[in-house]
mmCIF file of C-alpha atoms in Angstrom:
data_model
loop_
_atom_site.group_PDB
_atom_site.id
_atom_site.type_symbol
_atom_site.label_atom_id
_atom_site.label_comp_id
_atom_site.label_asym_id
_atom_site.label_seq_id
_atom_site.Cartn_x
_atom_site.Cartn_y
_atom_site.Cartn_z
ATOM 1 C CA UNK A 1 -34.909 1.470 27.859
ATOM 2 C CA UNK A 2 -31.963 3.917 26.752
ATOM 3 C CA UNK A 3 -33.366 6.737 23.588
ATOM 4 C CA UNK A 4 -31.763 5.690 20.567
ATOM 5 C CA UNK A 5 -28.905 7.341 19.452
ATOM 6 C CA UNK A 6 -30.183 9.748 17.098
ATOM 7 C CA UNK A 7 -28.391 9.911 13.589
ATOM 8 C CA UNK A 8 -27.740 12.050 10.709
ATOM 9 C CA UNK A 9 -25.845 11.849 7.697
ATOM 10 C CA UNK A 10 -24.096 14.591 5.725
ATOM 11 C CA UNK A 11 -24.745 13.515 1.706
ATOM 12 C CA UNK A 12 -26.930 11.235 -0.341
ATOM 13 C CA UNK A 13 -23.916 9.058 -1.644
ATOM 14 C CA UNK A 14 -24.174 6.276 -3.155
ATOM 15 C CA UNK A 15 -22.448 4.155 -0.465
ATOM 16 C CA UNK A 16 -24.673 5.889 2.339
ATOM 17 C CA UNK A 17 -28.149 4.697 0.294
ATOM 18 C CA UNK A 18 -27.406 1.060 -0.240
ATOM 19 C CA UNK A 19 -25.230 0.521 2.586
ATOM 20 C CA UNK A 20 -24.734 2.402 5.532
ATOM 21 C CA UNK A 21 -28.413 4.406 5.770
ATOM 22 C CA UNK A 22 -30.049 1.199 5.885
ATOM 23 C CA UNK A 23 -27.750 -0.220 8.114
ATOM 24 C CA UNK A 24 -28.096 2.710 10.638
ATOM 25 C CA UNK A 25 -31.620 2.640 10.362
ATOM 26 C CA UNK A 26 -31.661 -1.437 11.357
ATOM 27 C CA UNK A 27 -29.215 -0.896 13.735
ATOM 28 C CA UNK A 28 -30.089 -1.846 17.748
ATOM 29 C CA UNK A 29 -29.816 1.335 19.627
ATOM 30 C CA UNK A 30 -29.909 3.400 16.550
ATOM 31 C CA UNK A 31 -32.237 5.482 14.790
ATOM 32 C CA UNK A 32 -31.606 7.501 11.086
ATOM 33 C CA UNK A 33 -33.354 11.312 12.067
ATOM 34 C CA UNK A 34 -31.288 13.084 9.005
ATOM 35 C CA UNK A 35 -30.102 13.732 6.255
ATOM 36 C CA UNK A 36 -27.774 16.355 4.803
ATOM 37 C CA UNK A 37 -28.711 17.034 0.638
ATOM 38 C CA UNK A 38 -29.494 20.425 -1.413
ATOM 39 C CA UNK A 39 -31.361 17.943 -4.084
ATOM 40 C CA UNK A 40 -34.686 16.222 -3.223
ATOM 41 C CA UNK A 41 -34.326 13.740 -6.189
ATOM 42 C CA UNK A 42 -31.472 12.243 -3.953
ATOM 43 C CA UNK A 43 -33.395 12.244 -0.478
ATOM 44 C CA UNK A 44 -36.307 10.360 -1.882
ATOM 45 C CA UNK A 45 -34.713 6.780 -1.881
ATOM 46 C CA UNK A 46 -33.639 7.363 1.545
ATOM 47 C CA UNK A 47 -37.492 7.993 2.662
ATOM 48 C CA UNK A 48 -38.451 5.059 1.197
ATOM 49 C CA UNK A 49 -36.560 2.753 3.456
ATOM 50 C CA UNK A 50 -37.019 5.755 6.127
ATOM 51 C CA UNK A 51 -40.096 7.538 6.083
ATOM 52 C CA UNK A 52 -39.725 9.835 9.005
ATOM 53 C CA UNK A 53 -36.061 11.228 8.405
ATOM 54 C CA UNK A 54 -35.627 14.747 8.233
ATOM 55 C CA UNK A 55 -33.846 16.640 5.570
ATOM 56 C CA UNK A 56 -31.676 19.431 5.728
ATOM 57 C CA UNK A 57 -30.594 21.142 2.729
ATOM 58 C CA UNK A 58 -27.274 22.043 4.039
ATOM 59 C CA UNK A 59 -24.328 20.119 5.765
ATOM 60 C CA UNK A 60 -24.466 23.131 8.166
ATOM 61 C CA UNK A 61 -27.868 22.946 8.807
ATOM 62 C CA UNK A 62 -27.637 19.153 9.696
ATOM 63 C CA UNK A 63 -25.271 20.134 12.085
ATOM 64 C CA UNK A 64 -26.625 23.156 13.891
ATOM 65 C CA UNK A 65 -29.831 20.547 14.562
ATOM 66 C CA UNK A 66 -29.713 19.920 18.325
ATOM 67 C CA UNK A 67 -31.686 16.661 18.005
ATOM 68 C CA UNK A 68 -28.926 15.238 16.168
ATOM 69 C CA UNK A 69 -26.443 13.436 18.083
ATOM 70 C CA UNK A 70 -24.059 11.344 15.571
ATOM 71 C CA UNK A 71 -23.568 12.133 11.649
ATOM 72 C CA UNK A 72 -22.008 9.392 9.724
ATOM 73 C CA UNK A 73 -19.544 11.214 6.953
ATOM 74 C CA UNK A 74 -19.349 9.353 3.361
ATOM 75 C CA UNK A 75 -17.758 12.458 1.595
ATOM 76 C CA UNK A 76 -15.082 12.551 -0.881
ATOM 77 C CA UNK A 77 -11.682 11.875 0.826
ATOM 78 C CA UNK A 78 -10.169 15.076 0.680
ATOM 79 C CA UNK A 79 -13.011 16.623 2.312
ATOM 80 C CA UNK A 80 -13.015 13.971 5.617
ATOM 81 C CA UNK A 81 -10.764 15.802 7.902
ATOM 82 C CA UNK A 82 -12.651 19.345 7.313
ATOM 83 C CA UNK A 83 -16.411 18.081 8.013
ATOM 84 C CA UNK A 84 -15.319 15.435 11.120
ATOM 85 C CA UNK A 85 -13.730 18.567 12.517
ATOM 86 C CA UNK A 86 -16.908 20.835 12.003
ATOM 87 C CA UNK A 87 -19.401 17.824 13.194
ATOM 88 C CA UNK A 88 -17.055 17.524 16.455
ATOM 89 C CA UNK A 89 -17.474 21.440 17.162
ATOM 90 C CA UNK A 90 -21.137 21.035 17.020
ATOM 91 C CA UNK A 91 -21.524 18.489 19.524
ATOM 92 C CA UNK A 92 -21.473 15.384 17.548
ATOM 93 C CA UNK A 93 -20.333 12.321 17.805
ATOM 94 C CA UNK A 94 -18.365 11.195 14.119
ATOM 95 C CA UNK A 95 -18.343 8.034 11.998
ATOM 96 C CA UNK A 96 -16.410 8.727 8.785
ATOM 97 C CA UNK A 97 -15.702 6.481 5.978
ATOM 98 C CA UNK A 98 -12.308 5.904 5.487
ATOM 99 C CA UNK A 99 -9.938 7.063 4.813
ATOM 100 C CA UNK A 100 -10.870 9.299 7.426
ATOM 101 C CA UNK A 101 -7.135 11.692 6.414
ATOM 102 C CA UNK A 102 -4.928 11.668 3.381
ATOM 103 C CA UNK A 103 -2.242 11.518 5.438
ATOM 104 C CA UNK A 104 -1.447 10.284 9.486
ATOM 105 C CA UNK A 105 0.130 13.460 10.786
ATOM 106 C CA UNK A 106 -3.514 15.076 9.936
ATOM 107 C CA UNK A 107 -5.148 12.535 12.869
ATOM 108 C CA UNK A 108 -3.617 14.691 15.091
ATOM 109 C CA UNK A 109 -5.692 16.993 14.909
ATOM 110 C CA UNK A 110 -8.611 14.692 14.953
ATOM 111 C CA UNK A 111 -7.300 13.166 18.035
ATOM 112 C CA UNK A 112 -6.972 16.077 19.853
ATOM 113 C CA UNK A 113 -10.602 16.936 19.180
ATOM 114 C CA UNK A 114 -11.665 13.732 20.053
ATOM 115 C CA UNK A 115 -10.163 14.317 23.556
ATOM 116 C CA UNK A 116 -11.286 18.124 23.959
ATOM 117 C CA UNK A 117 -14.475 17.531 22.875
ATOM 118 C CA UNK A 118 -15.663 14.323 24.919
ATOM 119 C CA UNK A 119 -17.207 12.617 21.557
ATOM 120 C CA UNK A 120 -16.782 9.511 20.017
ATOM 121 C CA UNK A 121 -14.835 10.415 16.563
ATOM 122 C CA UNK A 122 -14.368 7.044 14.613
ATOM 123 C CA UNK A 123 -13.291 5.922 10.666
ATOM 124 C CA UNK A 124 -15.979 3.409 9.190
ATOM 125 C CA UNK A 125 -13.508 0.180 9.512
ATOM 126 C CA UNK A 126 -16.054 -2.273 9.593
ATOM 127 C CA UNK A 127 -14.460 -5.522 9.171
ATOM 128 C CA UNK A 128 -13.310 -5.404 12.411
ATOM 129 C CA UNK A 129 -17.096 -5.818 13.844
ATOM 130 C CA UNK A 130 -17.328 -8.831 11.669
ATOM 131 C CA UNK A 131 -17.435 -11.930 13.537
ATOM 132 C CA UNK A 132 -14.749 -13.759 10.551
ATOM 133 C CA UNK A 133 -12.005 -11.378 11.463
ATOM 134 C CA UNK A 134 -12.738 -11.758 15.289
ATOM 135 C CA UNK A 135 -13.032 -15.269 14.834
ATOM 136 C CA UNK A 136 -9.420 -15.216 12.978
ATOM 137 C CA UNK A 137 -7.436 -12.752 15.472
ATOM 138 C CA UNK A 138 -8.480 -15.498 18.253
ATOM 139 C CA UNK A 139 -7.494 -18.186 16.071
ATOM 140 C CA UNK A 140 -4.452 -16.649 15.510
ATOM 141 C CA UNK A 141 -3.810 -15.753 19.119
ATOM 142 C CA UNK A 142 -4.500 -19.575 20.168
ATOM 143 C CA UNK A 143 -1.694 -20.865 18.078
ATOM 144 C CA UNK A 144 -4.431 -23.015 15.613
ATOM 145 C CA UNK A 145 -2.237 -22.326 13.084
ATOM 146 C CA UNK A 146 1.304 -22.450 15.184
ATOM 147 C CA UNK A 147 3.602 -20.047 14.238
ATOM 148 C CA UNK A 148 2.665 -17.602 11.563
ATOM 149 C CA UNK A 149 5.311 -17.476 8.927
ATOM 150 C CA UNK A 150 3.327 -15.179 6.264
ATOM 151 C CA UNK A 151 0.165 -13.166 5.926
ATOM 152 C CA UNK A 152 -1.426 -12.549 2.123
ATOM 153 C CA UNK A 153 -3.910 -10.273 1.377
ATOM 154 C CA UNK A 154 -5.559 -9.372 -2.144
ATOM 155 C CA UNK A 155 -8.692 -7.000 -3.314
ATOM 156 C CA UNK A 156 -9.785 -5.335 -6.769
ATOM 157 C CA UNK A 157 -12.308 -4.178 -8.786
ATOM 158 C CA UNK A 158 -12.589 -2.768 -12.006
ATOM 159 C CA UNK A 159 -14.092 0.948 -12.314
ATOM 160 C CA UNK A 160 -12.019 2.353 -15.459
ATOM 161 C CA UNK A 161 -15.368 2.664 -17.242
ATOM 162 C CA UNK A 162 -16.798 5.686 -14.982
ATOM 163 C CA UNK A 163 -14.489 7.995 -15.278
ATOM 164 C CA UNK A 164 -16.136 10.429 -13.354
ATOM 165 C CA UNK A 165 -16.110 8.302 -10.168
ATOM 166 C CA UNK A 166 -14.449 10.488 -7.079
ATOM 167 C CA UNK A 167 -12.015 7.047 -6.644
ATOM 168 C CA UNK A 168 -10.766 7.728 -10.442
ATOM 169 C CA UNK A 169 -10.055 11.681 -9.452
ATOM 170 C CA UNK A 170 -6.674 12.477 -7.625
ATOM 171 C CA UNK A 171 -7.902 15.963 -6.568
ATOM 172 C CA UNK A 172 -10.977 13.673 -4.853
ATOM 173 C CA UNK A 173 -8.161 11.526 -3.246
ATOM 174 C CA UNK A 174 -8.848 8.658 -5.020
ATOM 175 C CA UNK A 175 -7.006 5.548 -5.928
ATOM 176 C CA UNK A 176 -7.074 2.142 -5.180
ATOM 177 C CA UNK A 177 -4.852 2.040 -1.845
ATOM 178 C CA UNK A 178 -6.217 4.779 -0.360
ATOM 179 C CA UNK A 179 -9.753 3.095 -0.831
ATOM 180 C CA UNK A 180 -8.981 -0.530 -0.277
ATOM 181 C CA UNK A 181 -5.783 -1.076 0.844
ATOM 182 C CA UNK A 182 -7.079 0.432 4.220
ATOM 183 C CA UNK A 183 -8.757 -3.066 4.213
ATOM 184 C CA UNK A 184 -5.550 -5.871 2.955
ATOM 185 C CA UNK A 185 -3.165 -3.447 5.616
ATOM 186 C CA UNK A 186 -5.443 -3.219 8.273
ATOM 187 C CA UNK A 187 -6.759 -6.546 8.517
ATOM 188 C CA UNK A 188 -3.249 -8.083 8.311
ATOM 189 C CA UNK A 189 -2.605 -5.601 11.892
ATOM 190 C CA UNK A 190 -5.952 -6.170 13.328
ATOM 191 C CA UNK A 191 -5.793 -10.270 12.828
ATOM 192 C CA UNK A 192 -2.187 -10.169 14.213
ATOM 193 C CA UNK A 193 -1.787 -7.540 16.668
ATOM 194 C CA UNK A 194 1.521 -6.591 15.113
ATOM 195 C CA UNK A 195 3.231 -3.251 13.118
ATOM 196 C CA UNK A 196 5.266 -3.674 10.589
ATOM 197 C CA UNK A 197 9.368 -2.911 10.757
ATOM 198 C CA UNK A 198 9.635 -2.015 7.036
ATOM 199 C CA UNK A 199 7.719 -1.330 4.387
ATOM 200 C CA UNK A 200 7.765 -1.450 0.191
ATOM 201 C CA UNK A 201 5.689 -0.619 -2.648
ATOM 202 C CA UNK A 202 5.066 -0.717 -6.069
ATOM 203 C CA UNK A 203 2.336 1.570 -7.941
ATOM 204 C CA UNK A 204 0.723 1.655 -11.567
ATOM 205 C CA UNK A 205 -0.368 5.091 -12.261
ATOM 206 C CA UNK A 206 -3.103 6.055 -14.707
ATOM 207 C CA UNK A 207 -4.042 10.245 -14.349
ATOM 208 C CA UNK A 208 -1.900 10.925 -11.387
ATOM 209 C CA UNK A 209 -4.196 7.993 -9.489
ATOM 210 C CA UNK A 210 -3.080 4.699 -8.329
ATOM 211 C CA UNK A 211 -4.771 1.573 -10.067
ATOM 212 C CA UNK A 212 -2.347 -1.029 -8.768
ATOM 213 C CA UNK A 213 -0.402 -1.407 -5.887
ATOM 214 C CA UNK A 214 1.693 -4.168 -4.795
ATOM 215 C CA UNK A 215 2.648 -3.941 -0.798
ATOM 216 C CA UNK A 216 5.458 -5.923 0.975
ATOM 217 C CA UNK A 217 6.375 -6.061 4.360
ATOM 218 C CA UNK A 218 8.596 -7.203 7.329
ATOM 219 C CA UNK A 219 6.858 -7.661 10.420
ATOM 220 C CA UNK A 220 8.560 -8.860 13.934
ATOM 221 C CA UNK A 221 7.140 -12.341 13.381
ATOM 222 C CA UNK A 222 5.864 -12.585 9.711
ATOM 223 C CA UNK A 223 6.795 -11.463 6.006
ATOM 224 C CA UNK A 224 3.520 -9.780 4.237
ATOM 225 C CA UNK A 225 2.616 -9.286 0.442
ATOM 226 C CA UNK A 226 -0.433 -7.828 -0.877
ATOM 227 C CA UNK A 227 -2.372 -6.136 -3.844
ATOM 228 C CA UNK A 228 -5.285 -3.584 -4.651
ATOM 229 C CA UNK A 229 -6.117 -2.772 -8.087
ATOM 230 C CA UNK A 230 -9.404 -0.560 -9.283
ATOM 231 C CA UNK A 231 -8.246 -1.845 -13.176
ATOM 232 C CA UNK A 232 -8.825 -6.116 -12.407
ATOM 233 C CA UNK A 233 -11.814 -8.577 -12.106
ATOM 234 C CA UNK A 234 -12.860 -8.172 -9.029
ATOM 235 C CA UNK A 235 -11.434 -10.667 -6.288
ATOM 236 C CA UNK A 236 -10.538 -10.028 -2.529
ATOM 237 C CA UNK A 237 -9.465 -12.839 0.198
ATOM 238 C CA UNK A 238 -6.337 -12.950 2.798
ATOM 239 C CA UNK A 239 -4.531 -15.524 4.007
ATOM 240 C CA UNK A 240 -2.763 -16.403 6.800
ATOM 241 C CA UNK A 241 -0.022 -18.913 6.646
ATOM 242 C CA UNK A 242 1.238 -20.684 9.350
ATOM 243 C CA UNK A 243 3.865 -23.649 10.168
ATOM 244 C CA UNK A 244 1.029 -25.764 11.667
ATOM 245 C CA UNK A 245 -1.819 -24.718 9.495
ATOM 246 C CA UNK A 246 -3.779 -21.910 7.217
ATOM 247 C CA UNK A 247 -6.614 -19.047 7.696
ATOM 248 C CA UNK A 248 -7.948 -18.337 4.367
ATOM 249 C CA UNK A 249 -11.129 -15.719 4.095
ATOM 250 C CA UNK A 250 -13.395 -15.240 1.617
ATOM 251 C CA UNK A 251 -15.069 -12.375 1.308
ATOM 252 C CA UNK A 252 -13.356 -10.725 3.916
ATOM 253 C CA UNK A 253 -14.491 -7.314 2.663
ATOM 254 C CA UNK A 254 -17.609 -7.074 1.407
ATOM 255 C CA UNK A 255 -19.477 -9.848 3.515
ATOM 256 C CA UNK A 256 -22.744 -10.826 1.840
ATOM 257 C CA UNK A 257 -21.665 -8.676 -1.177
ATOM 258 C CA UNK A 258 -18.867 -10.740 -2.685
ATOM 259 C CA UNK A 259 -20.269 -13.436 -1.467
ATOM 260 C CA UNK A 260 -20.203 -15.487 1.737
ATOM 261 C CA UNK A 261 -18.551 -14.756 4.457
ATOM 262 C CA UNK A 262 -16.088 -18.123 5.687
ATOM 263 C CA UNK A 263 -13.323 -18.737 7.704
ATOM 264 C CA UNK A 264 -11.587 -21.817 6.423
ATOM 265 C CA UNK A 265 -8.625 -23.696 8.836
ATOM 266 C CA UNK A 266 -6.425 -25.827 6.692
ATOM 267 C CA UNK A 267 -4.963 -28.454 9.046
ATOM 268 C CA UNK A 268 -2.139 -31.502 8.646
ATOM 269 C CA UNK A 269 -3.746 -34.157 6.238
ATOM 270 C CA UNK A 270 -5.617 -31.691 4.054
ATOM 271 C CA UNK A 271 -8.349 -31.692 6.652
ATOM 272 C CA UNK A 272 -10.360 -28.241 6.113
ATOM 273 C CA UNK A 273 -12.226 -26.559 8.908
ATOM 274 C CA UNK A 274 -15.200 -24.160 7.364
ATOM 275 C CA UNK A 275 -17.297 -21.914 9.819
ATOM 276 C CA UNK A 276 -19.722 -19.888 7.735
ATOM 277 C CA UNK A 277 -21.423 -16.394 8.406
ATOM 278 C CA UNK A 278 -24.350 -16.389 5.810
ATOM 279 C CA UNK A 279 -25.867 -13.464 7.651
ATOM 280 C CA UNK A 280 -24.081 -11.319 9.448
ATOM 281 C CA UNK A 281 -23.824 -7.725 8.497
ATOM 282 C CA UNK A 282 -20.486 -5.887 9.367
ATOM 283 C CA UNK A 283 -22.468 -2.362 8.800
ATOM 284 C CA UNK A 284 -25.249 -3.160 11.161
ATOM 285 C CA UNK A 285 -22.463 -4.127 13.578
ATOM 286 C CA UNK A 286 -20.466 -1.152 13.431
ATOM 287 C CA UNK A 287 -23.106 1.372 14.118
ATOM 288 C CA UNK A 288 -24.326 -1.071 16.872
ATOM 289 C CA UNK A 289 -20.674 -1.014 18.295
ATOM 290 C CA UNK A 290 -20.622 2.699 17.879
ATOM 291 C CA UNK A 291 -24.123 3.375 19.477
ATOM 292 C CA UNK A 292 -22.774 1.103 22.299
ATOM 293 C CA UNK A 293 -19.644 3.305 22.935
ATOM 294 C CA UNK A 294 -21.961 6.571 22.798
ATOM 295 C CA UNK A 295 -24.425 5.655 25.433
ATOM 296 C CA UNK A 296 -22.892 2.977 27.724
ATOM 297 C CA UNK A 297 -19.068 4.429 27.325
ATOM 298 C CA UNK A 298 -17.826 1.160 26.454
ATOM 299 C CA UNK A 299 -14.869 0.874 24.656
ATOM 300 C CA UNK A 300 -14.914 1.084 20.451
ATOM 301 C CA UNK A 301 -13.083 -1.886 19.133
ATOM 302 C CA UNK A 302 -11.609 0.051 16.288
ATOM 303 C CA UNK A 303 -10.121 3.745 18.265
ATOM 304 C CA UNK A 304 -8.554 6.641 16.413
ATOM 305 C CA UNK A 305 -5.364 5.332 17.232
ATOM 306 C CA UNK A 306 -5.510 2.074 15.127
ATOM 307 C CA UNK A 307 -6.090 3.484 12.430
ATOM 308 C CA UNK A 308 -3.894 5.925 12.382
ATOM 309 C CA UNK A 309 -1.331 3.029 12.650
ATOM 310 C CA UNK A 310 -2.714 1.827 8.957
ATOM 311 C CA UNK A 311 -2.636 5.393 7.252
ATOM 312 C CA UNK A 312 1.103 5.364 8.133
ATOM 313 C CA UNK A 313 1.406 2.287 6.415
ATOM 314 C CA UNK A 314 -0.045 3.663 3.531
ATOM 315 C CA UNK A 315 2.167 6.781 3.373
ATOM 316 C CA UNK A 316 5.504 5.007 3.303
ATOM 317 C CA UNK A 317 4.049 3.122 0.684
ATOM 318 C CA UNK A 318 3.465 6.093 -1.389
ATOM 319 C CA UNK A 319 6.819 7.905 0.147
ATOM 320 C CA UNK A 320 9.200 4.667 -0.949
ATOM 321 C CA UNK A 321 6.845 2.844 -3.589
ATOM 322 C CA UNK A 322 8.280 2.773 -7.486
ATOM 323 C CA UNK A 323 6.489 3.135 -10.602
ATOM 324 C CA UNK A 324 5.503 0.260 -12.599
#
């Protein structure tokens, strides 16, 4: 039986308590060893799920730990690029949230590590461990829905209220595309297997941060329009329109959060095709996936290189996008 990969993670944020720490600590193949935090008050609730995790008062110190193999990165934005680089020089395999860089030319750099080094360096993309979005692209690619005339996506949430969140600062990166329309872009390429030829935008600013953004696109064999907002009622699905059919998910995003996870096939004579995932948790998956690619080599299903290919997306929709 293969040693679990051994894990630490640099930060006690927010997103790392309820979601990914317990998910790395559930995790086949997996075990949580650390944890990166100069205040006690915030390692606590992590050694209540995890009794036996170490921590380390310092990123560096989390780092310099030889026991540690792979540190999953929840930082700020802005500060991604600078701590995957630092975790990669130490010998450790990378999982950061995304977006992993505020801009593509900056993957680069990351790629090149990733090479030099020998590690696994990967963004935190987990939809596309989820078995909806698998079960979609293979739809997709077996013509259920014949040909695909137009793919919608849509996700928001409303967060005006605390001001003081990192997604509501611009020198924190924030914004609403930057944080979720990783998910409505990416999804549309992941489910598809296609780039898009052009690209336009439209942006609501509030404080130098984005709080709506509408996306359109041309791809070879589809049109696209989508929206992320951090000012609405919350709401996220996609859609994928075909001549001989629909894909609609629900709760493509935040399986088991939003709500159920269910791929729904609209067919000729209003007949609907449901397949439900009540229980499957796209975290738990990714770090499985991840832990996979660390010991047995196998391939990760979501490389450097994809999502590169959605951060580009994202920057000529800044680069072109007008103000509303």
């Amino acid at each position: 039986m293969q040693k679990p990969v051994q894990w630490g993670i640099l930060g006690a944020s927010k997103f790392a308590l309820q979601h990914m720490g317990p998910a790395i600590h559930a995790a086949d193949g997996a075990r949580l060893a650390g944890l990166a935090t100069s205040d006690p008050t915030k390692a606590a609730p992590f050694q209540q799920f995890c009794p036996d995790i170490s921590v380390f008062h310092s990123y560096d110190a989390l780092l310099a730990d030889p026991g540690i193999e792979a540190v999953y990165i929840p930082l700020p934005n802005h500060l991604h690029v600078e701590w995957s680089l630092k975790a990669l020089d130490a010998g450790k395999h990378v999982l950061c949230e995304k977006p992993m860089t505020m801009r593509a030319d900056e993957f680069e750099t990351l790629i090149a590590k990733r090479d030099q080094t020998g590690l696994l360096a990967a963004e935190a993309y987990m939809i596309v461990h989820h078995p909806q979005w698998q079960l979609t692209r293979n739809m997709i690619a077996d013509g259920a829905i014949g040909k695909l005339v137009h793919v919608s996506g849509a996700f928001s949430y409303d967060n005006r209220a605390d001001t003081a969140n990192i997604r509501n600062r611009a020198e924190t990166g924030g914004g609403g595309l930057r944080d979720i329309g990783v998910y409505v872009i990416g999804g549309a390429r992941y489910a598809t297997g296609q780039e898009p030829i052009s690209v336009s935008g439209a942006i609501r600013w509030e404080n130098d941060v984005d709080v709506f953004t509408e996306i359109r696109a041309q791809f070879p064999d589809f049109t696209y329009s989508a929206y992320v907002s951090t000012r609405m009622h919350p709401h996220q699905e996609m859609v994928f329109h075909g001549e001989g059919g629909l894909i609609r998910l629900t709760a493509p995003f935040n399986a088991r959060v939003f709500g159920e996870a269910r791929v729904e096939l609209h067919r000729p004579g209003l007949e609907v095709q449901v397949t439900r995932f009540p229980g499957d948790d796209h975290y738990k998956l990714q770090v499985e996936a991840f832990c996979r690619s660390v010991r047995d080599r196998a391939d990760y299903p979501c490389p450097l290189e994809f999502v590169r290919g959605t951060q580009e997306v994202i920057d000529q929709v800044f680069d072109t996008a007008v103000s509303l």
